[in-house]
Short mmCIF file of C-alpha atoms and ligand atoms in Angstrom, two decimals:
data_model
loop_
_atom_site.label_atom_id
_atom_site.label_comp_id
_atom_site.label_asym_id
_atom_site.label_seq_id
_atom_site.Cartn_x
_atom_site.Cartn_y
_atom_site.Cartn_z
CA UNK A 1 115.00 114.54 115.91
CA UNK A 2 112.51 111.75 116.05
CA UNK A 3 113.66 109.83 112.49
CA UNK A 4 110.96 109.25 110.20
CA UNK A 5 110.30 105.08 109.51
CA UNK A 6 109.23 104.68 106.04
CA UNK A 7 106.38 102.00 105.87
CA UNK A 8 106.15 99.90 102.88
CA UNK A 9 103.69 97.40 102.66
CA UNK A 10 103.78 94.15 100.95
CA UNK A 11 100.53 92.02 102.17
CA UNK A 12 99.38 92.34 98.19
CA UNK A 13 102.52 90.74 96.49
CA UNK A 14 104.71 89.11 99.07
CA UNK A 15 101.35 87.80 102.29
CA UNK A 16 98.92 87.19 98.26
CA UNK A 17 102.11 84.89 97.18
CA UNK A 18 101.71 82.13 100.24
CA UNK A 19 99.11 79.72 100.07
CA UNK A 20 95.97 80.06 101.30
CA UNK A 21 96.26 84.05 101.34
CA UNK A 22 95.77 84.82 96.99
CA UNK A 23 92.93 87.58 96.41
CA UNK A 24 90.74 88.20 93.29
CA UNK A 25 90.86 91.74 91.47
CA UNK A 26 88.55 93.27 93.69
CA UNK A 27 89.58 91.93 97.34
CA UNK A 28 92.99 93.39 96.13
CA UNK A 29 91.10 96.97 95.71
CA UNK A 30 89.52 97.23 98.55
CA UNK A 31 92.83 95.89 100.51
CA UNK A 32 94.56 98.50 98.79
CA UNK A 33 92.30 101.05 99.74
CA UNK A 34 92.65 100.67 103.20
CA UNK A 35 96.02 100.46 103.17
CA UNK A 36 95.64 103.79 101.81
CA UNK A 37 92.67 104.22 105.04
CA UNK A 38 95.50 103.57 106.95
CA UNK A 39 98.02 105.41 105.81
CA UNK A 40 101.01 103.24 105.22
CA UNK A 41 104.05 104.71 102.66
CA UNK A 42 104.35 101.99 99.89
CA UNK A 43 101.99 99.60 98.84
CA UNK A 44 104.17 96.63 96.73
CA UNK A 45 100.38 95.99 94.81
CA UNK A 46 101.99 92.69 93.18
CA UNK A 47 104.51 90.80 90.50
CA UNK A 48 102.90 92.60 87.70
CA UNK A 49 104.43 89.98 85.33
CA UNK A 50 103.48 86.73 87.43
CA UNK A 51 100.36 86.76 85.61
CA UNK A 52 98.07 88.98 83.20
CA UNK A 53 95.24 88.81 86.64
CA UNK A 54 98.15 90.24 88.39
CA UNK A 55 99.39 92.64 85.92
CA UNK A 56 95.77 93.55 85.76
CA UNK A 57 95.93 94.03 89.95
CA UNK A 58 98.67 96.24 89.65
CA UNK A 59 97.03 98.51 87.42
CA UNK A 60 94.24 98.38 88.92
CA UNK A 61 95.54 99.45 92.16
CA UNK A 62 98.26 101.88 90.61
CA UNK A 63 94.97 103.74 89.04
CA UNK A 64 92.85 103.17 92.30
CA UNK A 65 95.27 104.91 94.77
CA UNK A 66 96.19 108.67 95.13
CA UNK A 67 98.13 108.76 98.81
CA UNK A 68 100.36 105.99 98.99
CA UNK A 69 103.49 105.20 96.24
CA UNK A 70 102.67 102.06 94.91
CA UNK A 71 105.36 99.76 93.73
CA UNK A 72 105.26 96.47 91.25
CA UNK A 73 108.46 94.16 91.99
CA UNK A 74 110.66 92.79 89.21
CA UNK A 75 113.31 90.15 88.56
CA UNK A 76 116.33 92.23 87.04
CA UNK A 77 115.81 91.40 83.60
CA UNK A 78 114.07 93.50 81.12
CA UNK A 79 110.59 91.79 80.42
CA UNK A 80 109.81 92.52 83.83
CA UNK A 81 110.66 95.42 84.61
CA UNK A 82 108.98 96.90 81.16
CA UNK A 83 105.71 94.63 82.60
CA UNK A 84 106.28 96.57 86.11
CA UNK A 85 106.19 100.01 83.82
CA UNK A 86 103.85 99.36 81.87
CA UNK A 87 101.51 98.39 84.91
CA UNK A 88 102.74 101.30 87.16
CA UNK A 89 101.90 104.19 84.10
CA UNK A 90 98.88 105.28 85.74
CA UNK A 91 100.20 105.95 89.44
CA UNK A 92 100.62 109.00 90.99
CA UNK A 93 103.25 108.11 92.82
CA UNK A 94 105.19 104.90 91.22
CA UNK A 95 108.22 102.66 92.39
CA UNK A 96 109.86 99.96 89.90
CA UNK A 97 111.49 97.39 92.39
CA UNK A 98 113.89 95.24 91.37
CA UNK A 99 115.18 92.26 92.31
CA UNK A 100 118.80 89.44 92.45
CA UNK A 101 120.24 87.29 94.40
CA UNK A 102 123.91 87.84 96.16
CA UNK A 103 124.73 85.05 97.86
CA UNK A 104 127.02 82.78 97.03
CA UNK A 105 124.45 79.50 97.31
CA UNK A 106 121.53 81.41 95.34
CA UNK A 107 124.62 82.96 92.46
CA UNK A 108 125.71 78.86 92.38
CA UNK A 109 122.84 77.37 91.86
CA UNK A 110 120.33 79.76 91.15
CA UNK A 111 121.27 82.23 88.67
CA UNK A 112 124.36 80.78 87.62
CA UNK A 113 125.64 83.47 87.81
CA UNK A 114 129.28 84.71 88.60
CA UNK A 115 130.07 87.57 91.44
CA UNK A 116 130.93 89.86 88.38
CA UNK A 117 127.94 89.27 86.13
CA UNK A 118 126.10 89.73 89.23
CA UNK A 119 127.52 93.06 89.43
CA UNK A 120 127.33 93.94 85.96
CA UNK A 121 123.17 92.70 85.76
CA UNK A 122 122.42 95.18 88.82
CA UNK A 123 123.96 98.32 87.15
CA UNK A 124 121.92 97.51 83.97
CA UNK A 125 118.91 96.52 84.81
CA UNK A 126 118.50 99.29 87.86
CA UNK A 127 119.46 101.84 85.22
CA UNK A 128 117.05 100.54 82.89
CA UNK A 129 114.36 100.79 85.60
CA UNK A 130 115.26 104.34 86.02
CA UNK A 131 114.07 104.90 82.30
CA UNK A 132 110.87 104.46 83.33
CA UNK A 133 110.57 105.84 87.13
CA UNK A 134 112.89 107.96 89.41
CA UNK A 135 111.90 106.01 92.39
CA UNK A 136 113.80 102.45 91.57
CA UNK A 137 114.25 100.33 94.70
CA UNK A 138 116.65 97.44 93.96
CA UNK A 139 116.95 94.37 96.70
CA UNK A 140 119.75 92.40 97.57
CA UNK A 141 117.75 89.18 97.51
CA UNK A 142 119.21 87.00 100.68
CA UNK A 143 121.59 89.60 101.73
CA UNK A 144 121.71 88.02 104.99
CA UNK A 145 123.80 85.13 103.64
CA UNK A 146 126.33 87.28 101.47
CA UNK A 147 129.13 88.38 101.27
CA UNK A 148 129.35 91.61 103.58
CA UNK A 149 132.17 93.01 101.28
CA UNK A 150 130.68 91.54 98.31
CA UNK A 151 127.19 92.98 99.02
CA UNK A 152 128.66 96.91 100.00
CA UNK A 153 129.17 96.66 96.38
CA UNK A 154 126.51 95.63 95.32
CA UNK A 155 124.52 98.49 96.85
CA UNK A 156 127.37 100.82 95.82
CA UNK A 157 126.34 99.44 91.70
CA UNK A 158 123.25 99.88 93.13
CA UNK A 159 123.13 103.40 93.98
CA UNK A 160 125.49 104.71 91.57
CA UNK A 161 123.10 103.47 88.39
CA UNK A 162 120.36 104.94 90.15
CA UNK A 163 118.26 102.96 92.49
CA UNK A 164 117.08 105.59 95.19
CA UNK A 165 116.33 102.52 97.75
CA UNK A 166 118.69 99.64 98.67
CA UNK A 167 117.26 96.75 100.38
CA UNK A 168 118.61 94.30 103.00
CA UNK A 169 116.07 90.84 102.78
CA UNK A 170 116.36 88.17 105.16
CA UNK A 171 115.33 86.16 102.60
CA UNK A 172 115.21 82.83 104.49
CA UNK A 173 114.43 84.69 107.77
CA UNK A 174 118.21 83.58 108.65
CA UNK A 175 119.04 85.94 110.60
CA UNK A 176 119.20 87.42 114.63
CA UNK A 177 118.56 91.21 115.89
CA UNK A 178 122.41 91.64 117.15
CA UNK A 179 123.53 90.28 113.82
CA UNK A 180 121.01 92.32 111.36
CA UNK A 181 121.69 95.40 113.72
CA UNK A 182 125.56 94.28 112.96
CA UNK A 183 125.13 93.95 109.22
CA UNK A 184 123.11 97.84 108.59
CA UNK A 185 126.03 99.15 110.64
CA UNK A 186 128.08 97.69 108.47
CA UNK A 187 126.59 98.75 104.87
CA UNK A 188 126.68 102.36 106.48
CA UNK A 189 129.83 102.11 106.81
CA UNK A 190 131.13 100.76 103.84
CA UNK A 191 128.78 101.71 101.64
CA UNK A 192 130.64 105.33 100.37
CA UNK A 193 127.53 106.75 98.50
CA UNK A 194 124.53 105.30 101.27
CA UNK A 195 123.50 108.40 101.93
CA UNK A 196 122.10 108.67 98.41
CA UNK A 197 119.64 106.04 99.18
CA UNK A 198 117.02 105.40 101.65
CA UNK A 199 118.00 101.34 103.68
CA UNK A 200 114.96 99.19 103.73
CA UNK A 201 115.09 95.92 105.34
CA UNK A 202 112.68 92.89 104.59
CA UNK A 203 112.69 90.43 106.88
CA UNK A 204 110.72 86.90 106.97
CA UNK A 205 109.93 85.13 110.47
CA UNK A 206 111.50 81.27 110.21
CA UNK A 207 112.32 81.63 113.11
CA UNK A 208 110.40 84.00 115.10
CA UNK A 209 111.96 87.05 115.19
CA UNK A 210 111.00 89.10 112.12
CA UNK A 211 109.38 91.83 113.68
CA UNK A 212 112.59 91.86 116.21
CA UNK A 213 115.41 92.04 112.92
CA UNK A 214 113.48 94.24 112.28
CA UNK A 215 113.21 96.59 115.26
CA UNK A 216 116.98 95.64 115.78
CA UNK A 217 117.93 97.48 111.27
CA UNK A 218 115.47 100.37 112.58
CA UNK A 219 117.77 100.78 116.03
CA UNK A 220 120.55 100.93 113.70
CA UNK A 221 119.65 103.32 111.37
CA UNK A 222 117.22 101.13 108.67
CA UNK A 223 114.64 103.45 107.65
CA UNK A 224 112.00 102.02 105.94
CA UNK A 225 110.48 98.85 106.45
CA UNK A 226 108.88 96.28 104.70
CA UNK A 227 105.69 94.64 106.09
CA UNK A 228 102.77 92.76 106.05
CA UNK A 229 99.00 92.45 107.76
CA UNK A 230 98.83 90.27 110.67
CA UNK A 231 102.70 88.96 109.00
CA UNK A 232 101.00 86.80 106.29
CA UNK A 233 103.94 85.46 103.59
CA UNK A 234 105.86 82.70 102.74
CA UNK A 235 106.08 80.37 105.29
CA UNK A 236 106.04 82.08 108.34
CA UNK A 237 105.37 84.55 106.83
CA UNK A 238 106.85 88.19 106.77
CA UNK A 239 107.82 91.02 109.76
CA UNK A 240 103.67 92.54 110.68
CA UNK A 241 103.40 96.00 110.08
CA UNK A 242 101.39 96.56 112.97
CA UNK A 243 103.64 95.14 115.56
CA UNK A 244 106.78 97.36 114.48
CA UNK A 245 104.07 99.73 114.24
CA UNK A 246 102.86 99.85 117.91
CA UNK A 247 106.19 98.75 118.88
CA UNK A 248 107.68 102.13 118.06
CA UNK A 249 104.99 103.99 119.12
CA UNK A 250 104.82 102.33 122.26
CA UNK A 251 108.30 102.15 122.58
CA UNK A 252 109.16 105.34 121.37
CA UNK A 253 112.13 106.32 124.57
CA UNK A 254 113.49 103.09 122.59
CA UNK A 255 113.12 103.86 118.75
CA UNK A 256 112.30 107.64 118.84
CA UNK A 257 110.49 107.76 115.37
CA UNK A 258 107.41 108.17 114.11
CA UNK A 259 105.42 107.34 110.96
CA UNK A 260 102.04 107.86 108.93
CA UNK A 261 100.71 105.38 110.16
CA UNK A 262 96.60 105.93 111.36
CA UNK A 263 97.58 103.24 114.51
CA UNK A 264 93.51 103.37 114.71
CA UNK A 265 93.00 101.66 111.03
CA UNK A 266 94.95 98.80 112.69
CA UNK A 267 92.13 96.26 113.76
CA UNK A 268 89.97 96.48 110.31
CA UNK A 269 93.03 96.24 108.39
CA UNK A 270 93.63 93.52 110.87
CA UNK A 271 89.44 91.88 110.30
CA UNK A 272 89.49 92.91 106.58
CA UNK A 273 92.97 90.08 105.68
CA UNK A 274 91.78 87.97 107.79
CA UNK A 275 87.85 87.88 106.48
CA UNK A 276 89.19 88.44 102.59
CA UNK A 277 91.27 85.75 102.96
CA UNK A 278 90.03 83.02 105.40
CA UNK A 279 93.48 82.80 107.42
CA UNK A 280 91.96 83.72 111.14
CA UNK A 281 94.88 85.58 113.43
CA UNK A 282 95.25 83.10 116.24
CA UNK A 283 94.11 85.27 120.08
CA UNK A 284 97.11 85.61 121.27
CA UNK A 285 98.72 87.19 118.55
CA UNK A 286 100.38 90.68 119.51
CA UNK A 287 98.23 93.69 118.45
CA UNK A 288 95.21 92.13 116.65
CA UNK A 289 94.71 88.51 118.52
CA UNK A 290 91.08 88.29 120.16
CA UNK A 291 93.14 87.94 123.88
CA UNK A 292 95.74 90.53 122.83
CA UNK A 293 93.90 92.69 125.57
CA UNK A 294 91.47 90.80 127.34
CA UNK A 295 91.98 90.38 130.75
CA UNK A 296 91.27 86.93 132.62
CA UNK A 297 93.01 86.72 135.73
CA UNK A 298 91.75 88.23 138.82
CA UNK A 299 94.42 89.70 139.73
CA UNK A 300 94.95 91.75 135.92
CA UNK A 301 91.36 92.58 136.10
CA UNK A 302 91.87 94.00 139.61
CA UNK A 303 94.58 96.00 138.37
CA UNK A 304 93.09 97.11 135.86
CA UNK A 305 89.86 98.50 136.69
CA UNK A 306 91.65 99.93 139.55
CA UNK A 307 94.52 101.72 136.52
CA UNK A 308 94.44 100.82 133.12
CA UNK A 309 98.69 101.03 133.04
CA UNK A 310 98.97 98.75 135.71
CA UNK A 311 98.43 96.24 133.20
CA UNK A 312 97.80 97.86 129.71
CA UNK A 313 101.02 99.08 127.71
CA UNK A 314 98.11 100.40 124.65
CA UNK A 315 94.93 101.03 125.09
CA UNK A 316 92.45 99.39 122.97
CA UNK A 317 91.36 102.10 121.20
CA UNK A 318 95.22 102.78 119.96
CA UNK A 319 94.31 100.08 117.14
CA UNK A 320 90.92 101.45 116.45
CA UNK A 321 89.08 99.01 118.81
CA UNK A 322 86.31 100.08 120.58
CA UNK A 323 84.77 99.26 123.59
CA UNK A 324 80.79 99.86 123.75
CA UNK A 325 78.46 100.54 125.95
CA UNK A 326 75.54 100.51 123.72
CA UNK A 327 73.64 98.29 122.17
CA UNK A 328 71.77 98.27 119.53
CA UNK A 329 69.56 95.48 119.32
CA UNK A 330 65.77 95.78 116.84
CA UNK A 331 64.45 98.98 118.60
CA UNK A 332 67.85 100.25 117.68
CA UNK A 333 66.77 103.41 115.13
CA UNK A 334 68.83 104.36 111.75
CA UNK A 335 70.22 107.26 113.45
CA UNK A 336 72.27 104.52 115.82
CA UNK A 337 73.52 102.09 113.42
CA UNK A 338 74.56 104.91 111.23
CA UNK A 339 76.53 106.58 114.62
CA UNK A 340 78.07 103.48 115.32
CA UNK A 341 79.39 101.98 111.62
CA UNK A 342 81.26 106.49 112.14
CA UNK A 343 82.77 105.01 115.28
CA UNK A 344 84.08 102.06 113.89
CA UNK A 345 85.14 103.60 111.28
CA UNK A 346 83.16 103.00 107.52
CA UNK A 347 81.98 105.95 105.91
CA UNK A 348 79.18 104.29 103.60
CA UNK A 349 77.49 105.72 100.53
CA UNK A 350 73.54 106.25 101.44
CA UNK A 351 72.82 103.08 98.76
CA UNK A 352 75.47 101.21 100.87
CA UNK A 353 73.76 102.27 104.16
CA UNK A 354 70.61 101.65 103.10
CA UNK A 355 71.13 97.94 102.50
CA UNK A 356 73.48 97.31 105.23
CA UNK A 357 70.71 99.31 107.47
CA UNK A 358 68.37 95.99 106.30
CA UNK A 359 70.96 93.23 106.51
CA UNK A 360 71.03 94.62 110.74
CA UNK A 361 67.40 94.36 110.92
CA UNK A 362 66.65 90.97 109.66
CA UNK A 363 70.09 90.47 111.97
CA UNK A 364 68.55 91.81 114.61
CA UNK A 365 65.24 89.74 114.60
CA UNK A 366 67.32 86.99 114.42
CA UNK A 367 69.62 88.04 117.65
CA UNK A 368 69.16 89.95 120.83
CA UNK A 369 71.62 91.94 120.41
CA UNK A 370 73.84 92.75 117.67
CA UNK A 371 77.75 93.62 118.92
CA UNK A 372 79.96 95.46 117.05
CA UNK A 373 81.81 92.27 115.33
CA UNK A 374 78.46 91.28 114.19
CA UNK A 375 78.23 95.04 112.45
CA UNK A 376 82.14 94.26 110.70
CA UNK A 377 80.41 90.40 110.01
CA UNK A 378 77.67 92.02 108.23
CA UNK A 379 79.87 94.58 106.59
CA UNK A 380 83.21 92.68 105.93
CA UNK A 381 82.81 91.92 102.33
CA UNK A 382 80.34 94.97 101.02
CA UNK A 383 82.86 96.38 98.68
CA UNK A 384 83.83 93.19 97.62
CA UNK A 385 80.70 92.35 95.55
CA UNK A 386 81.69 89.43 92.39
CA UNK A 387 78.55 88.75 89.39
CA UNK A 388 76.81 86.20 91.77
CA UNK A 389 77.02 83.60 88.80
CA UNK A 390 74.66 80.55 91.66
CA UNK A 391 72.51 82.43 93.77
CA UNK A 392 70.81 80.85 97.17
CA UNK A 393 67.53 80.74 96.72
CA UNK A 394 66.66 78.19 99.38
CA UNK A 395 67.35 74.62 100.76
CA UNK A 396 66.23 72.13 103.23
CA UNK A 397 68.53 69.46 105.52
CA UNK A 398 67.31 66.37 107.17
CA UNK A 399 70.01 65.06 109.56
CA UNK A 400 70.04 62.62 112.79
CA UNK A 401 72.29 60.86 114.33
CA UNK A 402 69.68 57.85 112.94
CA UNK A 403 69.04 58.51 109.15
CA UNK A 404 71.36 59.22 106.48
CA UNK A 405 71.54 63.23 105.53
CA UNK A 406 69.54 64.24 102.58
CA UNK A 407 70.06 68.03 101.60
CA UNK A 408 68.39 69.58 98.33
CA UNK A 409 69.41 72.90 97.72
CA UNK A 410 67.36 75.31 94.99
CA UNK A 411 69.41 78.11 93.29
CA UNK A 412 69.45 80.60 90.83
CA UNK A 413 71.63 80.74 88.18
CA UNK A 414 72.25 84.25 86.92
CA UNK A 415 74.43 84.16 84.03
CA UNK A 416 71.43 85.18 80.95
CA UNK A 417 68.50 84.12 81.60
CA UNK A 418 67.69 83.02 85.12
CA UNK A 419 67.46 79.54 86.00
CA UNK A 420 66.27 77.96 88.97
CA UNK A 421 68.40 74.74 89.54
CA UNK A 422 67.01 72.38 92.28
CA UNK A 423 69.68 68.95 93.19
CA UNK A 424 69.19 66.54 96.12
CA UNK A 425 71.94 64.66 97.75
CA UNK A 426 73.04 62.40 101.06
CA UNK A 427 76.42 62.73 102.61
CA UNK A 428 78.25 62.04 105.84
CA UNK A 429 76.46 64.43 108.05
CA UNK A 430 74.34 67.75 106.29
CA UNK A 431 77.37 69.69 105.18
CA UNK A 432 78.67 67.17 102.96
CA UNK A 433 75.18 66.85 101.70
CA UNK A 434 74.78 69.89 100.84
CA UNK A 435 77.79 71.01 99.50
CA UNK A 436 77.60 67.58 97.39
CA UNK A 437 73.59 68.98 96.26
CA UNK A 438 76.03 71.62 94.67
CA UNK A 439 78.01 70.10 93.47
CA UNK A 440 75.79 68.14 90.62
CA UNK A 441 74.25 71.63 90.38
CA UNK A 442 77.57 72.79 88.97
CA UNK A 443 78.45 70.14 87.20
CA UNK A 444 82.80 70.94 87.41
CA UNK A 445 85.59 69.56 89.08
CA UNK A 446 87.03 70.70 91.95
CA UNK A 447 88.19 69.76 95.04
CA UNK A 448 86.87 70.91 99.06
CA UNK A 449 90.75 71.96 101.05
CA UNK A 450 89.16 73.47 103.32
CA UNK A 451 86.48 74.39 105.45
CA UNK A 452 85.68 75.97 108.80
CA UNK A 453 82.98 76.96 110.92
CA UNK A 454 83.27 79.89 113.48
CA UNK A 455 80.97 81.94 116.07
CA UNK A 456 81.42 85.77 114.84
CA UNK A 457 80.57 86.39 119.00
CA UNK A 458 79.41 84.94 122.20
CA UNK A 459 76.06 83.09 122.96
CA UNK A 460 73.66 81.13 122.25
CA UNK A 461 72.28 82.98 119.33
CA UNK A 462 76.05 84.50 117.48
CA UNK A 463 76.40 83.92 113.98
CA UNK A 464 78.49 81.26 112.22
CA UNK A 465 81.12 82.65 109.81
CA UNK A 466 81.82 79.75 107.27
CA UNK A 467 84.92 79.29 104.95
CA UNK A 468 85.63 77.42 102.28
CA UNK A 469 88.95 77.37 100.12
CA UNK A 470 88.03 75.07 96.80
CA UNK A 471 90.71 74.14 94.68
CA UNK A 472 90.59 73.60 91.08
CA UNK A 473 93.77 72.53 88.95
CA UNK A 474 96.62 74.69 91.00
CA UNK A 475 94.77 77.47 92.59
CA UNK A 476 93.25 77.64 95.69
CA UNK A 477 89.28 79.85 95.74
CA UNK A 478 88.17 81.09 99.71
CA UNK A 479 84.30 81.68 100.02
CA UNK A 480 82.51 83.30 103.02
CA UNK A 481 78.85 83.15 104.08
CA UNK A 482 77.40 84.93 107.73
CA UNK A 483 74.22 83.85 108.89
CA UNK A 484 72.61 82.91 111.98
CA UNK A 485 72.26 79.18 110.87
CA UNK A 486 75.41 77.69 110.42
CA UNK A 487 73.93 75.39 107.55
CA UNK A 488 73.12 78.31 105.50
CA UNK A 489 76.72 80.04 106.40
CA UNK A 490 78.61 76.83 105.07
CA UNK A 491 76.06 76.74 101.58
CA UNK A 492 76.71 80.39 101.27
CA UNK A 493 79.81 80.08 101.69
CA UNK A 494 80.47 77.35 99.24
CA UNK A 495 78.49 78.99 96.83
CA UNK A 496 80.70 82.33 97.92
CA UNK A 497 83.83 80.42 96.41
CA UNK A 498 82.26 78.87 93.41
CA UNK A 499 81.32 82.26 91.72
CA UNK A 500 84.91 83.20 92.44
CA UNK A 501 86.01 80.51 90.79
CA UNK A 502 83.59 81.51 87.71
CA UNK A 503 84.41 85.40 87.66
CA UNK A 504 87.87 84.37 87.50
CA UNK A 505 88.13 81.49 84.92
CA UNK A 506 85.88 84.43 83.32
CA UNK A 507 88.19 87.42 83.75
CA UNK A 508 91.62 85.44 82.56
CA UNK A 509 89.34 83.80 79.20
CA UNK A 510 89.01 88.22 78.57
CA UNK A 511 93.04 88.70 78.91
O1 KIV B 601 112.02 87.55 100.28
C1 KIV B 601 112.52 88.27 99.92
O2 KIV B 601 113.67 88.50 99.38
C2 KIV B 601 111.51 89.29 98.60
C3 KIV B 601 112.57 90.03 97.84
C4 KIV B 601 111.76 89.42 96.60
C5 KIV B 601 113.07 91.94 98.09
O3 KIV B 601 110.89 89.29 99.29
ZN1 ZN B 602 110.07 87.95 100.91
#
């Protein structure tokens, strides 16, 4: 009988905590909704004690999500567990996830605790969490560099204290598939009460083996896997959800497993994460990279045309990438547009559809052919609307290779009485001039950490998708703008990041 594997997604916790991947409340809720559509089993919504903002997002996700377990991370200390329990109050299926390091190196230098103290703390804190919640997960941080006999004693203690899931993290991405397989087998054979808990694994990708290690653990008997969309996460990232799921599905002959994931939602989930974080997926990335299903060489193309299975081990449709032959353009009607949205997996309310159709018509006037990627770009942030304190009214840019670039930007400030503000600036090129004019308008200090421009599709009339990352103190804010005019896309992305910054700071003042 095929073994059921539980998918624990930590995009919103381990993923979000990696540099440049932070998200605001609306974005996190939208990601959680998408993970629910993707049908993961557990959504780790955050680390409730980390900040008031983290607490708010765990709480909001717990209250929104009905069809997945919602987990919150806590160190093995009472105040963390209290905060997680409080944030999870509204969840249909809450889970407290608590962790404590078990390797000699972590116990000695980080925790400054003896092994006996770690055992005692594990027992107390799992039991403490159990008072709040029937589902308690215990993670032995740095498990793969821990003494095996000691690790067994820790897990035995955690299970006796009420842990329903014991997690084996490869915190520093150090293990190898054979070694990890062996460790899971060792735990199965040497933790006396192991049959009372689910064995979970959590692999980091420092040596590029996170997915291989996870799959080796599945073969050895782990039944929960922790992973993130696009493999985002601390340092080199976490094991990528899409790779684990598609490997288990495509090589079911090897793994003989089932999971609940709706694989046709994989592509959309990947797009959503890269669109929100501004962290693009490398083109040759397995499953979701732009080239993952592209056949360039003549021999391969010939083979695929004759019989797909010659070079295709899974279909693009299985991850929700449709091969669209229907072209939309300015003569396309509302029905055709609505049909296309359905195929792409969007369900919009009447108002959302009206707004999207209007945007589509404007775009179709500028572009002869509107492709799926254009529609996705139009809709990518539809549910993530934040107050637009500064709304672009118009801009004029004067540039050339023999003059100093000058930009004139006019915005409407919509905080209280709407106010028109206009500024002019020169700069090192047109984008710099426009950004400097906006800096004058906004008048607060932040720095530009990153700016990039992608083309949504091919062709001279392609839409440009601009991303900026602005730093204010320790925080990074990602802004995105899409337009057939790359200057406009850039200005919109800059204003979007500024609006997010203002919104976040206002929310924090209220907390
Ligand atoms: O990598 C790790 O050890 C973790 C734990 C908190 C599960 O993220
Ligand atoms: Zn981790």
